[in-house]
Tab-separated table of C-alpha atoms and ligand atoms in Angstrom:
chain	number	residue	atom	x	y	z
A	1	MET	CA	99.597	111.134	64.644
A	2	ALA	CA	100.868	108.428	67.045
A	3	SER	CA	103.206	106.739	63.432
A	4	THR	CA	104.643	109.717	62.364
A	5	PRO	CA	106.620	110.556	65.319
A	6	GLY	CA	108.439	114.047	64.972
A	7	PRO	CA	109.607	116.876	67.557
A	8	PRO	CA	106.482	117.333	70.057
A	9	ASP	CA	106.145	120.672	69.078
A	10	GLN	CA	105.420	120.295	66.203
A	11	HIS	CA	102.493	118.052	65.163
A	12	ASP	CA	99.309	118.411	67.006
A	13	PRO	CA	98.958	115.748	69.314
A	14	ASP	CA	96.486	112.613	68.412
A	15	TRP	CA	93.158	113.342	70.861
A	16	GLU	CA	92.948	117.505	70.450
A	17	GLY	CA	89.279	117.887	70.932
A	18	VAL	CA	88.628	114.729	73.843
A	19	ARG	CA	88.253	115.917	77.371
A	20	LEU	CA	87.021	112.252	78.495
A	21	HIS	CA	89.913	109.803	78.322
A	22	VAL	CA	88.535	106.348	79.303
A	23	VAL	CA	91.408	103.621	79.736
A	24	THR	CA	90.192	100.073	79.772
A	25	GLY	CA	92.016	97.077	78.556
A	26	LYS	CA	92.686	92.876	80.351
A	27	GLY	CA	93.684	92.702	84.152
A	28	GLY	CA	96.858	93.558	85.119
A	29	THR	CA	98.527	94.909	81.485
A	30	GLY	CA	98.881	98.428	83.382
A	31	LYS	CA	95.179	99.759	82.821
A	32	THR	CA	95.975	101.972	86.194
A	33	SER	CA	99.683	102.559	85.189
A	34	VAL	CA	98.819	104.030	81.888
A	35	ALA	CA	96.336	106.200	82.826
A	36	ALA	CA	97.843	108.333	85.566
A	37	ALA	CA	101.071	108.565	82.578
A	38	LEU	CA	98.298	109.902	80.622
A	39	ALA	CA	96.914	112.074	83.143
A	40	LEU	CA	100.636	113.564	83.826
A	41	ALA	CA	100.799	113.303	79.976
A	42	LEU	CA	97.583	115.963	78.954
A	43	ALA	CA	98.730	118.113	81.926
A	44	ALA	CA	102.247	118.432	80.581
A	45	ASP	CA	101.600	121.974	79.430
A	46	GLY	CA	99.995	123.413	82.355
A	47	GLY	CA	96.859	122.247	82.346
A	48	ARG	CA	94.613	120.298	84.687
A	49	THR	CA	93.507	116.849	84.841
A	50	LEU	CA	91.394	114.707	87.117
A	51	LEU	CA	92.227	111.301	86.883
A	52	ILE	CA	89.532	109.571	88.084
A	53	GLU	CA	89.674	105.620	89.712
A	54	VAL	CA	86.538	103.151	89.458
A	55	GLU	CA	87.669	100.499	91.560
A	56	GLY	CA	87.459	101.489	94.657
A	57	ARG	CA	91.281	100.203	95.047
A	58	GLN	CA	93.254	103.692	95.708
A	59	GLY	CA	95.527	102.314	93.188
A	60	ILE	CA	95.996	105.711	92.089
A	61	ALA	CA	96.604	106.616	96.376
A	62	GLU	CA	99.804	103.740	96.170
A	63	LEU	CA	101.063	104.638	91.986
A	64	PHE	CA	101.723	108.567	93.707
A	65	GLY	CA	102.748	107.431	97.439
A	66	ILE	CA	99.872	109.459	99.348
A	67	ALA	CA	97.329	107.996	101.693
A	68	ALA	CA	93.979	106.814	100.355
A	69	LEU	CA	92.288	109.030	98.814
A	70	PRO	CA	88.827	110.967	100.001
A	71	TYR	CA	85.454	110.885	98.129
A	72	GLU	CA	87.548	114.409	97.081
A	73	GLU	CA	89.682	115.760	94.600
A	74	ARG	CA	92.891	116.009	96.030
A	75	LYS	CA	95.800	117.474	93.718
A	76	VAL	CA	98.013	114.752	94.044
A	77	ALA	CA	101.261	116.403	91.303
A	78	THR	CA	102.101	118.246	89.382
A	79	VAL	CA	103.775	118.237	85.919
A	80	SER	CA	106.030	120.255	83.475
A	81	ARG	CA	107.683	119.493	80.444
A	82	ALA	CA	111.133	119.277	81.474
A	83	GLN	CA	110.275	116.918	84.450
A	84	LEU	CA	109.341	114.837	81.413
A	85	GLY	CA	112.102	115.377	79.396
A	86	LEU	CA	111.005	116.889	76.770
A	87	PRO	CA	112.089	119.981	74.853
A	88	GLY	CA	110.808	123.487	74.527
A	89	GLY	CA	107.704	124.287	75.058
A	90	SER	CA	105.847	126.347	77.983
A	91	ARG	CA	107.522	126.583	81.238
A	92	ALA	CA	103.800	125.874	82.812
A	93	THR	CA	103.229	123.523	85.639
A	94	GLY	CA	100.408	121.213	85.648
A	95	GLU	CA	98.307	119.553	87.863
A	96	ILE	CA	96.521	116.632	87.851
A	97	PHE	CA	94.182	115.440	90.797
A	98	ALA	CA	92.466	112.726	91.987
A	99	LEU	CA	89.487	111.042	92.854
A	100	ALA	CA	89.110	107.623	93.995
A	101	ILE	CA	85.037	107.281	93.756
A	102	ASP	CA	83.243	105.607	96.423
A	103	THR	CA	79.723	104.221	95.134
A	104	GLU	CA	77.717	104.966	98.654
A	105	GLN	CA	79.095	108.452	98.672
A	106	ALA	CA	78.490	109.060	94.850
A	107	LEU	CA	74.988	107.526	95.199
A	108	LEU	CA	74.000	109.863	97.921
A	109	GLU	CA	75.299	112.717	95.682
A	110	TYR	CA	73.281	111.756	92.811
A	111	LEU	CA	69.720	110.921	94.391
A	112	ASP	CA	70.819	114.340	96.595
A	113	MET	CA	70.553	116.315	93.284
A	114	PHE	CA	67.466	115.268	92.319
A	115	TYR	CA	65.368	115.125	95.094
A	116	LYS	CA	67.129	117.463	97.638
A	117	LEU	CA	67.060	115.047	100.188
A	118	GLY	CA	69.555	116.204	101.856
A	119	ARG	CA	68.871	115.138	105.445
A	120	ALA	CA	66.896	112.303	104.455
A	121	GLY	CA	70.078	110.713	102.440
A	122	LYS	CA	71.877	110.472	105.944
A	123	ALA	CA	68.696	108.458	107.347
A	124	LEU	CA	68.458	106.272	103.714
A	125	GLN	CA	72.316	105.619	104.338
A	126	LYS	CA	71.107	104.235	107.866
A	127	VAL	CA	68.827	102.004	107.050
A	128	GLY	CA	70.642	100.347	104.800
A	129	PHE	CA	69.463	101.880	101.564
A	130	VAL	CA	72.305	102.230	99.983
A	131	ASP	CA	73.993	98.553	100.346
A	132	PHE	CA	69.994	97.562	99.265
A	133	ALA	CA	70.291	100.060	96.281
A	134	THR	CA	73.767	99.287	95.314
A	135	THR	CA	73.210	95.101	95.061
A	136	ILE	CA	69.938	94.852	93.869
A	137	ALA	CA	70.384	97.074	90.725
A	138	PRO	CA	74.478	96.214	89.997
A	139	GLY	CA	73.660	98.488	87.182
A	140	VAL	CA	73.485	101.562	90.016
A	141	ARG	CA	77.024	101.977	90.532
A	142	ASP	CA	78.103	102.334	87.319
A	143	VAL	CA	75.169	104.604	86.182
A	144	LEU	CA	77.087	106.922	89.094
A	145	LEU	CA	80.466	106.321	88.193
A	146	THR	CA	80.188	107.272	84.569
A	147	GLY	CA	77.555	110.035	85.285
A	148	LYS	CA	79.935	111.786	88.054
A	149	ALA	CA	82.875	111.345	84.962
A	150	CYS	CA	80.752	112.935	82.575
A	151	GLU	CA	79.794	115.576	84.996
A	152	ALA	CA	83.543	116.255	85.780
A	153	ALA	CA	84.146	116.783	82.240
A	154	ARG	CA	81.473	119.224	81.393
A	155	ARG	CA	81.818	121.042	84.799
A	156	LYS	CA	83.138	124.711	84.623
A	157	GLY	CA	83.877	126.936	87.024
A	158	PRO	CA	82.455	130.794	87.876
A	159	ASP	CA	84.370	132.092	85.349
A	160	GLY	CA	83.003	129.934	83.039
A	161	ARG	CA	86.448	128.442	82.696
A	162	ARG	CA	86.376	124.369	82.075
A	163	ALA	CA	86.911	123.024	85.429
A	164	TYR	CA	89.294	120.512	83.762
A	165	ASP	CA	91.312	120.615	80.814
A	166	ALA	CA	90.725	116.767	80.467
A	167	ILE	CA	89.427	114.178	82.696
A	168	VAL	CA	91.143	110.600	82.693
A	169	MET	CA	89.146	107.379	83.703
A	170	ASP	CA	90.817	104.237	85.095
A	171	ALA	CA	87.927	102.091	83.455
A	172	PRO	CA	86.606	98.674	84.571
A	173	PRO	CA	88.611	95.901	82.514
A	174	THR	CA	87.832	95.030	78.693
A	175	GLY	CA	85.274	92.730	79.655
A	176	ARG	CA	82.628	94.645	80.840
A	177	ILE	CA	83.712	98.370	79.278
A	178	THR	CA	80.802	98.256	76.778
A	179	ARG	CA	78.376	97.925	79.554
A	180	PHE	CA	79.906	99.766	81.789
A	181	LEU	CA	79.973	102.802	79.257
A	182	ASN	CA	76.755	101.851	78.689
A	183	VAL	CA	74.371	101.309	80.965
A	184	ASN	CA	72.927	104.754	80.921
A	185	SER	CA	70.741	103.954	77.412
A	186	GLU	CA	69.101	101.113	79.726
A	187	VAL	CA	69.110	103.733	82.275
A	188	ALA	CA	67.128	105.935	79.897
A	189	GLY	CA	64.618	103.071	78.467
A	190	LEU	CA	63.415	102.659	82.067
A	191	ALA	CA	62.666	105.466	83.434
A	192	ARG	CA	61.118	107.099	80.289
A	193	PHE	CA	60.798	110.490	81.141
A	194	GLY	CA	61.728	113.099	84.303
A	195	PRO	CA	65.151	113.988	85.631
A	196	ILE	CA	66.271	110.368	85.673
A	197	HIS	CA	65.767	110.091	81.945
A	198	GLY	CA	67.636	113.580	81.320
A	199	GLN	CA	70.668	112.682	83.713
A	200	ALA	CA	70.717	109.425	81.895
A	201	GLN	CA	70.436	110.483	77.789
A	202	ALA	CA	73.079	113.588	78.795
A	203	VAL	CA	75.607	111.159	79.747
A	204	MET	CA	75.260	109.164	76.995
A	205	ARG	CA	75.743	111.978	74.668
A	206	VAL	CA	78.800	112.877	76.542
A	207	LEU	CA	80.777	109.742	76.810
A	208	LYS	CA	79.849	109.023	72.605
A	209	SER	CA	80.121	112.000	71.139
A	210	PRO	CA	83.993	112.617	69.859
A	211	GLU	CA	84.747	114.964	73.293
A	212	THR	CA	85.041	110.741	74.387
A	213	ALA	CA	88.101	108.312	73.742
A	214	VAL	CA	88.312	104.801	74.876
A	215	HIS	CA	91.648	103.679	74.890
A	216	LEU	CA	92.886	100.414	75.287
A	217	VAL	CA	96.462	98.740	76.964
A	218	THR	CA	97.515	95.300	75.984
A	219	VAL	CA	100.608	93.701	75.979
A	220	LEU	CA	102.114	91.753	73.310
A	221	GLU	CA	100.293	88.540	74.074
A	222	GLU	CA	98.183	86.219	72.645
A	223	MET	CA	94.980	87.268	74.991
A	224	PRO	CA	95.360	90.888	76.031
A	225	VAL	CA	95.315	91.314	72.338
A	226	GLN	CA	92.440	89.179	71.064
A	227	GLU	CA	90.748	90.936	73.986
A	228	THR	CA	91.090	94.280	72.385
A	229	VAL	CA	90.224	92.993	69.062
A	230	ASP	CA	87.114	91.571	70.118
A	231	GLY	CA	86.937	94.830	72.551
A	232	VAL	CA	87.028	96.747	69.876
A	233	ALA	CA	84.651	95.837	67.644
A	234	ASP	CA	82.355	96.166	70.744
A	235	LEU	CA	82.733	99.428	71.329
A	236	SER	CA	82.185	100.305	67.943
A	237	GLU	CA	79.047	97.914	67.713
A	238	ALA	CA	77.820	100.159	70.527
A	239	GLY	CA	78.440	103.405	68.887
A	240	LEU	CA	81.216	104.620	71.629
A	241	PRO	CA	84.397	106.252	70.730
A	242	VAL	CA	87.455	103.760	70.179
A	243	GLY	CA	90.401	105.914	71.061
A	244	GLY	CA	94.317	104.416	70.667
A	245	VAL	CA	95.709	101.036	71.573
A	246	LEU	CA	98.632	101.525	74.101
A	247	VAL	CA	100.703	98.374	73.841
A	248	ASN	CA	102.602	98.333	77.395
A	249	MET	CA	105.321	96.781	78.436
A	250	VAL	CA	107.697	96.352	75.498
A	251	ARG	CA	110.754	94.903	75.781
A	252	PRO	CA	113.462	96.085	73.659
A	253	PRO	CA	114.885	93.856	70.950
A	254	LEU	CA	118.289	92.253	72.261
A	255	LEU	CA	118.613	90.662	69.340
A	256	ASP	CA	118.510	91.913	65.413
A	257	ALA	CA	117.382	90.173	62.823
A	258	ALA	CA	120.411	88.634	61.670
A	259	ALA	CA	121.013	87.285	64.450
A	260	LEU	CA	117.457	85.902	65.214
A	261	ALA	CA	117.399	84.262	62.030
A	262	ALA	CA	120.899	82.685	62.947
A	263	VAL	CA	119.546	80.927	66.306
A	264	ASP	CA	117.514	78.905	64.418
A	265	GLY	CA	119.646	76.902	62.134
A	266	ASP	CA	123.174	74.769	63.483
A	267	HIS	CA	125.340	77.665	64.042
A	268	ARG	CA	127.250	76.278	67.453
A	269	GLU	CA	130.228	76.276	66.210
A	270	GLU	CA	130.241	79.639	65.405
A	271	VAL	CA	129.075	81.159	68.868
A	272	ALA	CA	131.489	79.136	70.002
A	273	VAL	CA	134.260	80.684	67.777
A	274	ALA	CA	132.981	84.173	68.661
A	275	LEU	CA	132.305	83.360	72.212
A	276	GLY	CA	136.250	82.654	72.373
A	277	ALA	CA	136.965	85.673	70.406
A	278	VAL	CA	135.115	88.227	72.810
A	279	GLY	CA	137.162	87.141	75.878
A	280	LEU	CA	135.095	84.362	77.048
A	281	GLY	CA	136.736	81.580	78.597
A	282	GLY	CA	140.117	83.674	78.699
A	283	ARG	CA	142.261	85.110	76.419
A	284	SER	CA	145.624	84.375	76.885
A	285	ARG	CA	145.201	80.768	77.089
A	286	THR	CA	144.825	77.756	73.918
A	287	ALA	CA	142.210	77.197	71.738
A	288	ALA	CA	141.459	74.008	73.274
A	289	THR	CA	141.396	75.776	76.792
A	290	VAL	CA	139.275	78.200	75.091
A	291	ARG	CA	137.017	75.985	73.863
A	292	ALA	CA	136.757	73.700	77.096
A	293	ALA	CA	135.942	76.907	78.719
A	294	VAL	CA	133.747	77.474	76.432
A	295	GLU	CA	131.370	74.404	75.756
A	296	PRO	CA	129.582	74.268	78.933
A	297	LEU	CA	128.317	77.376	78.361
A	298	LEU	CA	127.326	77.375	74.751
A	299	ASP	CA	124.046	75.226	75.211
A	300	PRO	CA	121.980	77.178	77.829
A	301	LEU	CA	123.345	80.388	75.857
A	302	LEU	CA	121.742	79.061	72.475
A	303	ASP	CA	118.456	77.861	74.531
A	304	GLN	CA	118.214	81.742	75.979
A	305	ALA	CA	118.770	83.049	72.215
A	306	ARG	CA	116.060	80.490	71.205
A	307	GLU	CA	113.440	81.139	74.095
A	308	HIS	CA	114.198	85.192	72.913
A	309	ALA	CA	113.770	84.509	69.012
A	310	GLU	CA	109.965	82.368	69.990
A	311	ARG	CA	109.459	85.359	72.012
A	312	VAL	CA	109.781	88.324	69.513
A	313	GLU	CA	108.321	85.800	66.879
A	314	LEU	CA	104.594	85.695	69.173
A	315	GLU	CA	105.548	89.301	69.465
A	316	ARG	CA	105.981	90.305	65.538
A	317	ALA	CA	102.091	88.412	64.979
A	318	GLN	CA	100.794	90.136	67.975
A	319	ARG	CA	101.356	93.715	65.995
A	320	ILE	CA	100.257	92.442	63.002
A	321	ASP	CA	96.972	91.474	64.459
A	322	LEU	CA	97.026	95.346	66.657
A	323	GLN	CA	97.973	96.804	63.308
A	324	GLN	CA	95.088	95.899	61.142
A	325	LEU	CA	92.535	97.949	63.911
A	326	ARG	CA	94.225	100.909	62.325
A	327	LEU	CA	94.463	102.556	65.438
A	328	PRO	CA	96.794	105.350	66.778
A	329	THR	CA	99.259	102.902	68.585
A	330	TYR	CA	101.531	104.251	71.599
A	331	GLU	CA	104.481	101.490	72.615
A	332	LEU	CA	105.648	101.932	75.849
A	333	PRO	CA	108.683	100.262	77.426
A	334	LEU	CA	108.668	97.402	80.094
A	335	LEU	CA	110.287	98.989	83.476
A	336	GLY	CA	112.849	97.228	84.965
A	337	GLU	CA	111.298	98.099	88.519
A	338	GLY	CA	107.753	98.361	87.895
A	339	VAL	CA	106.267	101.827	88.145
A	340	ASP	CA	106.748	103.903	90.579
A	341	LEU	CA	106.730	107.643	90.481
A	342	ALA	CA	109.635	108.499	88.867
A	343	GLY	CA	108.296	105.174	85.728
A	344	LEU	CA	105.260	107.173	85.758
A	345	TYR	CA	107.369	110.391	84.753
A	346	ARG	CA	108.630	108.061	81.790
A	347	LEU	CA	105.856	106.632	80.572
A	348	ALA	CA	103.859	109.568	80.318
A	349	GLY	CA	107.357	111.592	78.572
A	350	GLU	CA	106.421	108.769	76.133
A	351	LEU	CA	102.889	109.166	75.932
A	352	LYS	CA	103.260	113.060	75.143
A	353	GLN	CA	106.536	112.439	72.691
A	354	GLN	CA	104.406	109.887	70.825
A	355	GLY	CA	101.879	111.849	70.341
A	356	ALA	CA	99.263	110.868	72.831
A	357	ALA	CA	99.344	114.375	74.877
B	1	ATP	N1	105.308	99.887	82.011
B	1	ATP	C1	105.631	99.210	82.802
B	1	ATP	N2	107.026	98.476	82.803
B	1	ATP	C2	107.032	97.888	83.658
B	1	ATP	N3	105.664	97.040	85.454
B	1	ATP	C3	104.574	97.813	84.926
B	1	ATP	C4	104.666	98.627	83.697
B	1	ATP	N4	103.197	98.496	83.654
B	1	ATP	C5	102.526	98.249	84.829
B	1	ATP	N5	103.765	97.422	85.438
B	1	ATP	C6	102.894	97.039	86.461
B	1	ATP	O1	102.258	95.845	86.393
B	1	ATP	C7	101.903	95.525	87.300
B	1	ATP	C8	99.900	96.120	87.103
B	1	ATP	O2	99.749	97.447	86.787
B	1	ATP	P1	98.608	98.047	86.715
B	1	ATP	O3	98.205	98.013	88.692
B	1	ATP	O4	99.197	99.454	86.339
B	1	ATP	O5	97.777	97.468	85.925
B	1	ATP	P2	96.239	97.336	85.944
B	1	ATP	O6	95.489	97.025	84.580
B	1	ATP	O7	95.786	98.231	86.806
B	1	ATP	O8	95.949	96.154	86.914
B	1	ATP	P3	94.192	95.608	87.731
B	1	ATP	O9	93.692	94.623	87.004
B	1	ATP	O10	94.884	95.036	88.694
B	1	ATP	O11	93.918	97.120	88.403
B	1	ATP	C9	102.079	96.970	88.414
B	1	ATP	O12	102.978	95.838	89.378
B	1	ATP	C10	102.866	97.631	87.414
B	1	ATP	O13	103.652	98.452	88.545
B	2	MG	MG1	94.302	98.547	88.276
């Protein structure tokens, strides 16, 4: 489990039986970055993962530094344990494929699947039917997206083996995730029988099974944490399998507990002496000149320390709220430069080391 990290080779990953990983979270907390890192981590021992983007913003292509993805599964990266800075294990190379789902194409595919429209599908596209259908029934879009993810999760190659070991979906934000994943229940209710009913039910079966896990990305701030807590409640109520909590952009602690406690009281004099002692204000001068040089730095430094202490306290409170969810929890560091390709592999290494993959 995440809470008992050990040498990565000596414990099973937390999501062993999961084939479809859905990554949600409040906007801007790092869903796309974390989903991509998870896809890398899941392939690190030589597997094949598919990373699916559903919001049509080409965030994955940007992250991997490649041209916009067509509506087609494309290999975007390879990965090995060594690349993630992990010791031992297999020397195999894993592969990450990506797919940016295009709603229009997916709708045609969907229609084609049931009604074998062929050319007629193209005609429909011309007369604007697709726009019509996706605008009139926003739910249709979500049916397509979840359907595509489940199809990929279940797909087998000609040799009977799974096409992918895992699918990772960069999903809509927490506020919309339950409705998004549940849309096929509504469809199954509307179309009471026939192929659409069957397809909707099959999708719901996958989404509600132990083969699916819905992970929530958050940062240690009040709003995202509250959304995470609410999101977990919504998902559970809908019978959807809640996965883990991925705490992103965690800052390293700068001060130890004693220093944090000291910031509160009036320790101006002690700080001044300590700063002088470490050489601030010059070493070879008299105590008085050192003190004069240190003085103007004192209040700004103490203010910064107090600010830091307040944030640490706030983060502590958020961590407690998250702990009460009793879910496997992983922490990812705040990277100085944002998430570039090297950063992505670093986050993947963290996930793997903490047992998320
Ligand atoms: N661990 C991290 N350290 C530093 N920067 C990060 C980290 N994770 C994400 N970021 C940065 O935060 C920004 C938002 O990340 P990302 O696009 O992954 O979030 P998102 O939740 O998918 O956003 P959106 O809601 O817009 O889809 C990006 O600039 C990304 O580089
Ligand atoms: Mg995103």
